[in-house]
């Protein structure tokens, strides 16, 4: 059965930290497909300063190739605000019998219970979360117990923080500072060529 590790986000812009996270998640899950899924409109974030959906998808496609991943436009073609549960349903429809590992950081994991149709999400995927310094082990254990009680499965893996943020990258672009060590080369070229974030 196909195993898919999926990382969603606004990717404004995609950076090396995103790719490192998805690559590590894929290894932890034994996944044969790695998917970057850019959002059309992030449901939980203000969209001021957001590059177009087309630009963010193109950056994901350029960066994905460097780790053998794919970019999916599944949320963009829907044309409306997407929630994780909608995307998971669409992926199951597209790929048929598959196991989806929904990849997220500790900050998202602690809010998971508040996500739209949370219990349906647990039926549609396995949760794969990266542990981060600052979140106590006992809190992870409690979240794991809660997810199991609600019929889901949680796997954890660790990844040292890299300190890369999309906000910082956008600021560096506005200030004319280099970003070559923060994003794949093809993404840096795309940002420059299309004059994004100026």
Coordinates of N, CA and C in Angstrom, one line a residue:
X1 N 0.8 -1.2 0.0 CA 0.0 0.0 0.0 C 0.9 1.3 0.0
X2 N 0.5 2.2 -0.8 CA 1.3 3.5 -0.9 C 1.3 4.2 0.4
X3 N 2.4 4.7 0.8 CA 2.5 5.5 2.1 C 2.9 6.9 1.7
X4 N 2.1 7.8 2.1 CA 2.3 9.2 1.7 C 2.6 10.1 3.0
X5 N 3.7 10.8 3.0 CA 4.0 11.8 4.0 C 3.6 13.1 3.4
X6 N 2.7 13.8 4.1 CA 2.2 15.1 3.6 C 2.5 16.2 4.5
X7 N 3.0 17.3 4.0 CA 3.2 18.5 4.8 C 2.4 19.7 4.1
X8 N 1.5 20.2 4.8 CA 0.7 21.4 4.2 C 1.2 22.7 4.9
X9 N 0.8 23.8 4.2 CA 1.2 25.1 4.7 C 1.1 26.1 3.7
X10 N 1.3 27.4 4.1 CA 1.2 28.5 3.2 C 2.5 28.5 2.3
X11 N 3.6 28.1 2.9 CA 4.9 28.1 2.2 C 5.2 29.4 1.5
X12 N 5.3 30.4 2.4 CA 5.4 31.8 1.9 C 6.6 32.5 2.3
X13 N 7.8 32.1 1.8 CA 8.0 31.1 0.8 C 8.4 29.7 1.4
X14 N 8.5 28.7 0.5 CA 9.0 27.4 0.9 C 10.5 27.6 1.3
X15 N 11.0 27.0 2.4 CA 12.4 27.1 2.8 C 13.0 25.7 3.1
X16 N 14.3 25.7 3.4 CA 15.0 24.5 3.6 C 14.5 23.8 4.9
X17 N 13.9 24.5 5.8 CA 13.4 23.9 7.0 C 12.2 23.0 6.7
X18 N 11.3 23.5 5.8 CA 10.1 22.7 5.4 C 10.6 21.4 4.7
X19 N 11.6 21.5 3.9 CA 12.1 20.4 3.1 C 12.7 19.4 4.1
X20 N 13.5 19.9 5.0 CA 14.1 19.0 6.0 C 13.1 18.3 6.8
X21 N 12.1 19.0 7.2 CA 11.0 18.4 8.0 C 10.3 17.3 7.2
X22 N 9.9 17.5 6.0 CA 9.2 16.5 5.2 C 10.1 15.3 4.9
X23 N 11.4 15.6 4.6 CA 12.3 14.5 4.3 C 12.4 13.6 5.5
X24 N 12.6 14.2 6.7 CA 12.7 13.4 7.9 C 11.4 12.7 8.3
X25 N 10.3 13.3 8.0 CA 9.0 12.6 8.2 C 8.8 11.4 7.3
X26 N 9.3 11.6 6.1 CA 9.2 10.5 5.1 C 10.0 9.3 5.6
X27 N 11.2 9.6 6.1 CA 12.0 8.5 6.6 C 11.4 7.8 7.8
X28 N 10.9 8.6 8.7 CA 10.2 8.1 9.9 C 9.0 7.2 9.6
X29 N 8.3 7.6 8.5 CA 7.1 6.8 8.2 C 7.4 5.7 7.2
X30 N 8.6 5.7 6.6 CA 8.9 4.7 5.5 C 8.0 5.0 4.3
X31 N 7.8 6.3 4.1 CA 6.9 6.7 3.0 C 7.6 6.6 1.6
X32 N 6.8 6.3 0.6 CA 7.3 6.2 -0.7 C 6.9 7.5 -1.5
X33 N 6.1 8.3 -1.0 CA 5.7 9.5 -1.7 C 5.7 10.7 -0.6
X34 N 6.4 11.8 -1.0 CA 6.4 12.9 -0.1 C 5.7 14.1 -0.8
X35 N 4.7 14.7 -0.1 CA 3.9 15.7 -0.8 C 3.9 17.0 0.0
X36 N 4.2 18.1 -0.7 CA 4.0 19.4 -0.2 C 2.7 19.9 -0.7
X37 N 1.9 20.4 0.2 CA 0.5 20.8 -0.2 C 0.3 22.3 0.2
X38 N 0.6 23.2 -0.7 CA 0.4 24.6 -0.4 C -1.1 25.0 -0.3
X39 N -1.5 25.8 0.6 CA -2.9 26.2 0.8 C -3.2 27.3 -0.2
X40 N -4.5 27.4 -0.6 CA -5.0 28.5 -1.4 C -5.1 29.7 -0.5
X41 N -5.8 29.6 0.6 CA -5.9 30.7 1.6 C -5.7 30.0 2.9
X42 N -4.7 30.3 3.7 CA -4.5 29.6 5.0 C -5.7 29.9 5.9
X43 N -6.4 28.9 6.4 CA -7.6 29.1 7.3 C -7.3 29.7 8.6
X44 N -6.0 29.6 9.1 CA -5.7 30.1 10.4 C -4.8 31.3 10.5
X45 N -4.4 31.8 9.3 CA -3.5 32.9 9.3 C -4.0 34.0 8.5
X46 N -3.7 35.3 8.8 CA -4.0 36.4 8.0 C -3.2 36.3 6.7
X47 N -3.8 36.8 5.6 CA -3.1 36.6 4.3 C -2.4 37.8 3.8
X48 N -2.2 38.8 4.6 CA -1.4 40.0 4.2 C 0.0 39.6 3.9
X49 N 0.5 40.1 2.7 CA 1.9 39.7 2.4 C 2.0 38.3 1.8
X50 N 0.9 37.7 1.5 CA 0.9 36.3 1.0 C 1.2 36.4 -0.5
X51 N 2.2 35.7 -1.0 CA 2.4 35.6 -2.4 C 1.2 34.8 -3.1
X52 N 1.0 35.0 -4.4 CA -0.1 34.3 -5.0 C 0.0 32.8 -4.9
X53 N -1.1 32.1 -4.9 CA -1.2 30.7 -4.9 C -0.3 30.1 -5.9
X54 N -0.3 30.6 -7.1 CA 0.5 30.1 -8.3 C 2.0 30.2 -7.9
X55 N 2.4 31.4 -7.4 CA 3.8 31.5 -7.0 C 4.2 30.6 -5.9
X56 N 3.4 30.4 -4.9 CA 3.8 29.5 -3.8 C 3.8 28.1 -4.3
X57 N 2.9 27.7 -5.2 CA 2.9 26.3 -5.7 C 4.2 26.1 -6.6
X58 N 4.5 27.1 -7.4 CA 5.7 27.0 -8.2 C 7.0 26.9 -7.4
X59 N 7.0 27.6 -6.3 CA 8.2 27.5 -5.4 C 8.3 26.1 -4.8
X60 N 7.1 25.6 -4.4 CA 7.0 24.2 -3.8 C 7.5 23.2 -4.8
X61 N 7.1 23.4 -6.1 CA 7.4 22.4 -7.1 C 8.9 22.5 -7.4
X62 N 9.5 23.7 -7.4 CA 11.0 23.8 -7.6 C 11.7 23.2 -6.4
X63 N 11.3 23.5 -5.2 CA 12.0 23.0 -4.0 C 11.8 21.5 -3.8
X64 N 10.7 21.0 -4.1 CA 10.3 19.6 -3.8 C 11.3 18.7 -4.5
X65 N 11.7 19.0 -5.7 CA 12.6 18.2 -6.5 C 13.9 17.9 -5.8
X66 N 14.3 18.8 -5.0 CA 15.6 18.6 -4.3 C 15.6 17.5 -3.3
X67 N 14.5 17.1 -2.9 CA 14.4 15.9 -1.9 C 13.6 14.8 -2.5
X68 N 13.3 14.8 -3.8 CA 12.5 13.7 -4.4 C 11.1 13.8 -4.0
X69 N 10.6 15.0 -3.6 CA 9.2 15.1 -3.3 C 8.4 15.7 -4.4
X70 N 7.1 15.8 -4.2 CA 6.2 16.4 -5.2 C 5.4 17.6 -4.6
X71 N 5.0 18.5 -5.4 CA 4.1 19.6 -4.9 C 2.7 19.2 -5.5
X72 N 1.7 19.3 -4.6 CA 0.3 19.0 -5.0 C -0.5 20.3 -5.1
X73 N -1.3 20.5 -6.1 CA -2.1 21.6 -6.3 C -3.6 21.3 -5.8
X74 N -3.7 20.3 -5.0 CA -5.1 19.7 -4.7 C -5.9 20.8 -4.0
X75 N -5.3 21.7 -3.2 CA -6.1 22.7 -2.5 C -6.3 23.9 -3.4
X76 N -5.4 24.1 -4.4 CA -5.5 25.3 -5.2 C -6.6 25.1 -6.2
X77 N -6.7 23.9 -6.8 CA -7.7 23.7 -7.9 C -9.1 23.7 -7.3
X78 N -9.3 23.4 -6.0 CA -10.6 23.5 -5.4 C -11.2 24.9 -5.4
X79 N -10.3 25.9 -5.3 CA -10.7 27.3 -5.5 C -11.4 27.9 -4.3
X80 N -11.5 27.2 -3.2 CA -12.1 27.8 -2.0 C -11.2 27.4 -0.8
X81 N -11.4 28.1 0.3 CA -10.6 27.8 1.5 C -10.7 26.3 1.9
X82 N -9.6 25.7 2.1 CA -9.6 24.3 2.4 C -9.2 24.0 3.8
X83 N -9.8 23.0 4.4 CA -9.4 22.5 5.7 C -8.7 21.2 5.5
X84 N -7.9 20.8 6.5 CA -7.2 19.6 6.4 C -8.0 18.4 6.1
X85 N -9.2 18.3 6.7 CA -10.1 17.2 6.4 C -10.5 17.1 5.0
X86 N -10.7 18.2 4.3 CA -11.1 18.3 2.9 C -9.9 17.7 2.1
X87 N -8.7 18.2 2.4 CA -7.6 17.8 1.6 C -7.3 16.3 1.8
X88 N -7.5 15.7 3.0 CA -7.3 14.3 3.2 C -8.3 13.5 2.4
X89 N -9.5 13.9 2.4 CA -10.6 13.2 1.6 C -10.2 13.2 0.1
X90 N -9.7 14.4 -0.4 CA -9.4 14.5 -1.8 C -8.2 13.6 -2.1
X91 N -7.2 13.6 -1.2 CA -6.0 12.7 -1.5 C -6.4 11.2 -1.5
X92 N -7.3 10.8 -0.6 CA -7.7 9.4 -0.7 C -8.5 9.1 -2.0
X93 N -9.3 10.1 -2.4 CA -10.0 9.9 -3.7 C -9.0 9.8 -4.8
X94 N -7.9 10.6 -4.8 CA -6.9 10.6 -5.9 C -6.1 9.4 -5.9
X95 N -5.6 8.9 -4.7 CA -4.6 7.9 -4.6 C -5.2 6.5 -4.3
X96 N -6.5 6.4 -4.0 CA -7.1 5.2 -3.6 C -6.6 4.6 -2.3
X97 N -6.3 3.3 -2.3 CA -5.9 2.7 -1.0 C -4.5 3.2 -0.7
X98 N -4.4 3.9 0.4 CA -3.1 4.5 0.8 C -3.1 4.8 2.3
X99 N -1.9 5.0 2.8 CA -1.8 5.4 4.2 C -1.2 6.8 4.1
X100 N -1.8 7.8 4.8 CA -1.4 9.2 4.7 C -0.8 9.5 6.1
X101 N 0.4 10.0 6.1 CA 1.0 10.5 7.4 C 1.0 12.0 7.4
X102 N 0.1 12.6 8.2 CA 0.0 14.1 8.2 C 1.1 14.6 9.1
X103 N 2.0 15.4 8.5 CA 3.2 15.8 9.2 C 3.0 17.2 9.8
X104 N 3.4 17.4 11.1 CA 3.2 18.7 11.7 C 4.2 18.9 12.8
X105 N 4.4 20.1 13.2 CA 5.2 20.4 14.3 C 4.5 20.4 15.7
X106 N 5.2 20.4 16.7 CA 4.6 20.4 18.1 C 3.6 21.5 18.3
X107 N 3.8 22.7 17.7 CA 2.9 23.8 17.9 C 1.6 23.5 17.3
X108 N 1.5 22.8 16.2 CA 0.2 22.4 15.6 C -0.4 21.2 16.3
X109 N 0.4 20.3 16.8 CA -0.1 19.1 17.4 C -0.9 19.5 18.7
X110 N -0.5 20.5 19.4 CA -1.2 20.9 20.6 C -2.6 21.5 20.3
X111 N -2.8 21.9 19.1 CA -4.1 22.5 18.7 C -5.0 21.5 17.9
X112 N -4.5 20.4 17.6 CA -5.1 19.4 16.7 C -6.6 19.2 17.1
X113 N -6.9 19.0 18.4 CA -8.2 18.7 18.8 C -9.2 19.8 18.5
X114 N -8.7 21.0 18.2 CA -9.6 22.1 17.8 C -9.8 22.2 16.3
X115 N -9.2 21.3 15.6 CA -9.3 21.4 14.1 C -10.7 21.0 13.7
X116 N -11.1 21.5 12.5 CA -12.4 21.1 12.0 C -12.5 19.6 11.7
X117 N -13.6 19.0 12.2 CA -13.8 17.6 12.0 C -12.6 16.7 12.4
X118 N -12.1 17.1 13.6 CA -10.9 16.4 14.2 C -11.0 14.9 14.2
X119 N -12.1 14.4 14.6 CA -12.2 12.9 14.7 C -12.2 12.2 13.3
X120 N -12.7 12.9 12.3 CA -12.7 12.4 11.0 C -11.2 12.4 10.4
X121 N -10.5 13.5 10.8 CA -9.1 13.5 10.4 C -8.3 12.3 10.9
X122 N -8.6 11.9 12.2 CA -7.9 10.8 12.7 C -8.3 9.5 12.0
X123 N -9.4 9.4 11.4 CA -9.8 8.2 10.6 C -9.1 8.2 9.2
X124 N -8.7 9.4 8.8 CA -8.2 9.5 7.4 C -6.7 9.5 7.3
X125 N -6.0 9.6 8.4 CA -4.5 9.6 8.4 C -3.9 9.2 9.7
X126 N -2.6 9.1 9.7 CA -1.9 8.9 11.0 C -1.2 10.3 11.2
X127 N -1.1 10.7 12.4 CA -0.5 11.9 12.8 C 1.0 11.7 13.0
X128 N 1.9 12.4 12.4 CA 3.3 12.3 12.5 C 3.8 13.7 12.9
X129 N 4.3 13.8 14.1 CA 4.7 15.1 14.7 C 6.1 15.1 15.1
X130 N 6.8 16.2 14.8 CA 8.1 16.4 15.3 C 8.1 17.1 16.6
X131 N 8.9 16.5 17.5 CA 9.0 17.0 18.9 C 10.0 18.2 18.9
X132 N 9.7 19.2 19.7 CA 10.5 20.4 19.7 C 10.9 20.7 21.2
X133 N 12.0 21.3 21.4 CA 12.4 21.7 22.7 C 11.4 22.7 23.2
X134 N 11.1 22.6 24.5 CA 10.1 23.5 25.1 C 8.7 22.9 25.3
X135 N 8.5 21.8 24.6 CA 7.2 21.1 24.9 C 7.5 19.9 25.7
X136 N 7.1 19.8 26.9 CA 7.4 18.7 27.8 C 7.0 17.3 27.3
X137 N 7.8 16.3 27.5 CA 7.5 14.9 27.1 C 6.2 14.5 27.6
X138 N 5.8 14.9 28.8 CA 4.5 14.4 29.4 C 3.4 15.0 28.6
X139 N 3.6 16.2 28.1 CA 2.5 16.8 27.3 C 2.3 16.0 26.0
X140 N 3.4 15.6 25.4 CA 3.3 14.7 24.2 C 2.6 13.4 24.5
X141 N 2.9 12.8 25.7 CA 2.4 11.6 26.1 C 0.8 11.7 26.3
X142 N 0.4 12.8 26.9 CA -1.0 13.1 27.1 C -1.7 13.3 25.8
X143 N -1.1 14.0 24.9 CA -1.8 14.2 23.6 C -1.9 12.8 22.9
X144 N -0.8 12.0 23.0 CA -0.9 10.7 22.4 C -2.0 9.8 22.9
X145 N -2.2 9.9 24.2 CA -3.3 9.1 24.9 C -4.6 9.6 24.4
X146 N -4.8 10.9 24.3 CA -6.0 11.5 23.8 C -6.3 11.1 22.4
X147 N -5.3 11.2 21.5 CA -5.5 10.8 20.1 C -5.9 9.3 20.0
X148 N -5.2 8.5 20.8 CA -5.6 7.0 20.8 C -7.0 6.8 21.3
X149 N -7.4 7.5 22.3 CA -8.7 7.4 22.9 C -9.8 7.8 21.9
X150 N -9.4 8.7 21.0 CA -10.3 9.2 20.0 C -10.2 8.4 18.7
X151 N -9.5 7.3 18.7 CA -9.4 6.4 17.6 C -8.3 6.7 16.6
X152 N -7.3 7.6 17.0 CA -6.3 7.9 16.0 C -4.9 7.3 16.4
X153 N -3.9 7.6 15.6 CA -2.6 7.1 15.8 C -1.6 8.3 15.7
X154 N -0.7 8.4 16.7 CA 0.3 9.4 16.7 C 1.7 8.8 16.8
X155 N 2.5 9.2 15.9 CA 3.9 8.9 15.9 C 4.8 10.1 16.1
X156 N 5.8 10.1 16.9 CA 6.7 11.2 17.1 C 8.1 11.0 16.6
X157 N 8.7 12.0 16.1 CA 10.1 11.9 15.7 C 10.8 13.2 16.1
X158 N 12.1 13.2 16.3 CA 12.8 14.4 16.7 C 13.6 14.9 15.6
X159 N 13.8 16.3 15.6 CA 14.6 17.0 14.6 C 15.1 18.2 15.3
X160 N 16.4 18.4 15.3 CA 16.9 19.6 15.9 C 16.4 20.9 15.2
X161 N 16.1 21.9 16.0 CA 15.5 23.1 15.3 C 16.6 23.8 14.4
X162 N 16.1 24.4 13.3 CA 17.1 25.1 12.4 C 16.9 26.6 12.5
X163 N 15.8 27.1 13.1 CA 15.7 28.5 13.2 C 15.3 29.3 12.0
X164 N 14.9 28.5 10.9 CA 14.6 29.2 9.6 C 13.1 29.6 9.7
X165 N 12.7 30.8 9.3 CA 11.3 31.2 9.3 C 11.0 31.9 8.0
X166 N 9.8 31.7 7.5 CA 9.4 32.4 6.2 C 9.3 33.9 6.5
X167 N 8.9 34.3 7.7 CA 8.8 35.7 8.0 C 10.2 36.4 7.9
X168 N 11.2 35.7 8.4 CA 12.6 36.2 8.4 C 13.1 36.3 6.9
X169 N 12.7 35.3 6.1 CA 13.2 35.3 4.7 C 12.5 36.5 4.0
X170 N 11.3 36.7 4.2 CA 10.6 37.8 3.5 C 11.2 39.1 3.9
X171 N 11.6 39.3 5.2 CA 12.2 40.5 5.6 C 13.6 40.7 5.0
X172 N 14.4 39.6 4.9 CA 15.7 39.6 4.2 C 15.6 40.1 2.8
X173 N 14.5 39.5 2.1 CA 14.3 39.9 0.7 C 14.1 41.4 0.6
X174 N 13.2 41.9 1.5 CA 12.9 43.4 1.4 C 14.1 44.2 1.7
X175 N 15.0 43.7 2.5 CA 16.2 44.5 2.9 C 17.4 44.2 1.9
X176 N 17.1 43.4 0.9 CA 18.2 43.1 -0.1 C 19.3 42.2 0.4
X177 N 19.0 41.4 1.5 CA 20.0 40.5 2.0 C 19.9 39.2 1.3
X178 N 21.0 38.4 1.2 CA 20.9 37.1 0.6 C 20.1 36.1 1.4
X179 N 19.4 35.2 0.6 CA 18.7 34.1 1.3 C 19.1 32.7 0.8
X180 N 20.2 32.7 0.1 CA 20.7 31.4 -0.6 C 20.9 30.3 0.4
X181 N 21.2 30.6 1.6 CA 21.5 29.5 2.6 C 20.2 29.1 3.3
X182 N 19.0 29.7 3.0 CA 17.8 29.5 3.7 C 16.7 28.8 2.8
X183 N 16.9 28.9 1.5 CA 15.9 28.3 0.5 C 16.7 27.6 -0.5
X184 N 16.1 26.6 -1.2 CA 16.8 26.0 -2.4 C 17.2 27.1 -3.4
X185 N 18.3 26.8 -4.1 CA 18.7 27.8 -5.1 C 17.7 28.2 -6.1
X186 N 16.9 27.2 -6.6 CA 15.9 27.4 -7.6 C 14.8 28.3 -7.0
X187 N 14.5 28.2 -5.7 CA 13.5 29.1 -5.1 C 14.0 30.5 -5.0
X188 N 15.3 30.6 -4.6 CA 15.9 32.0 -4.5 C 15.8 32.7 -5.8
X189 N 16.1 31.9 -6.9 CA 16.1 32.5 -8.2 C 14.7 32.9 -8.6
X190 N 13.7 32.1 -8.3 CA 12.3 32.4 -8.6 C 11.8 33.6 -7.9
X191 N 12.2 33.8 -6.6 CA 11.8 35.0 -5.8 C 12.4 36.2 -6.5
X192 N 13.7 36.1 -6.9 CA 14.3 37.3 -7.5 C 13.7 37.6 -8.8
X193 N 13.5 36.6 -9.7 CA 13.0 36.8 -11.0 C 11.6 37.4 -11.0
X194 N 10.8 37.0 -10.0 CA 9.4 37.4 -10.0 C 9.2 38.6 -9.0
X195 N 10.3 39.1 -8.5 CA 10.2 40.2 -7.6 C 9.2 40.1 -6.4
X196 N 9.3 38.9 -5.8 CA 8.4 38.6 -4.7 C 8.9 39.2 -3.4
X197 N 8.0 39.6 -2.6 CA 8.3 40.1 -1.2 C 9.0 41.4 -1.1
X198 N 9.0 42.2 -2.2 CA 9.6 43.5 -2.2 C 8.7 44.6 -1.7

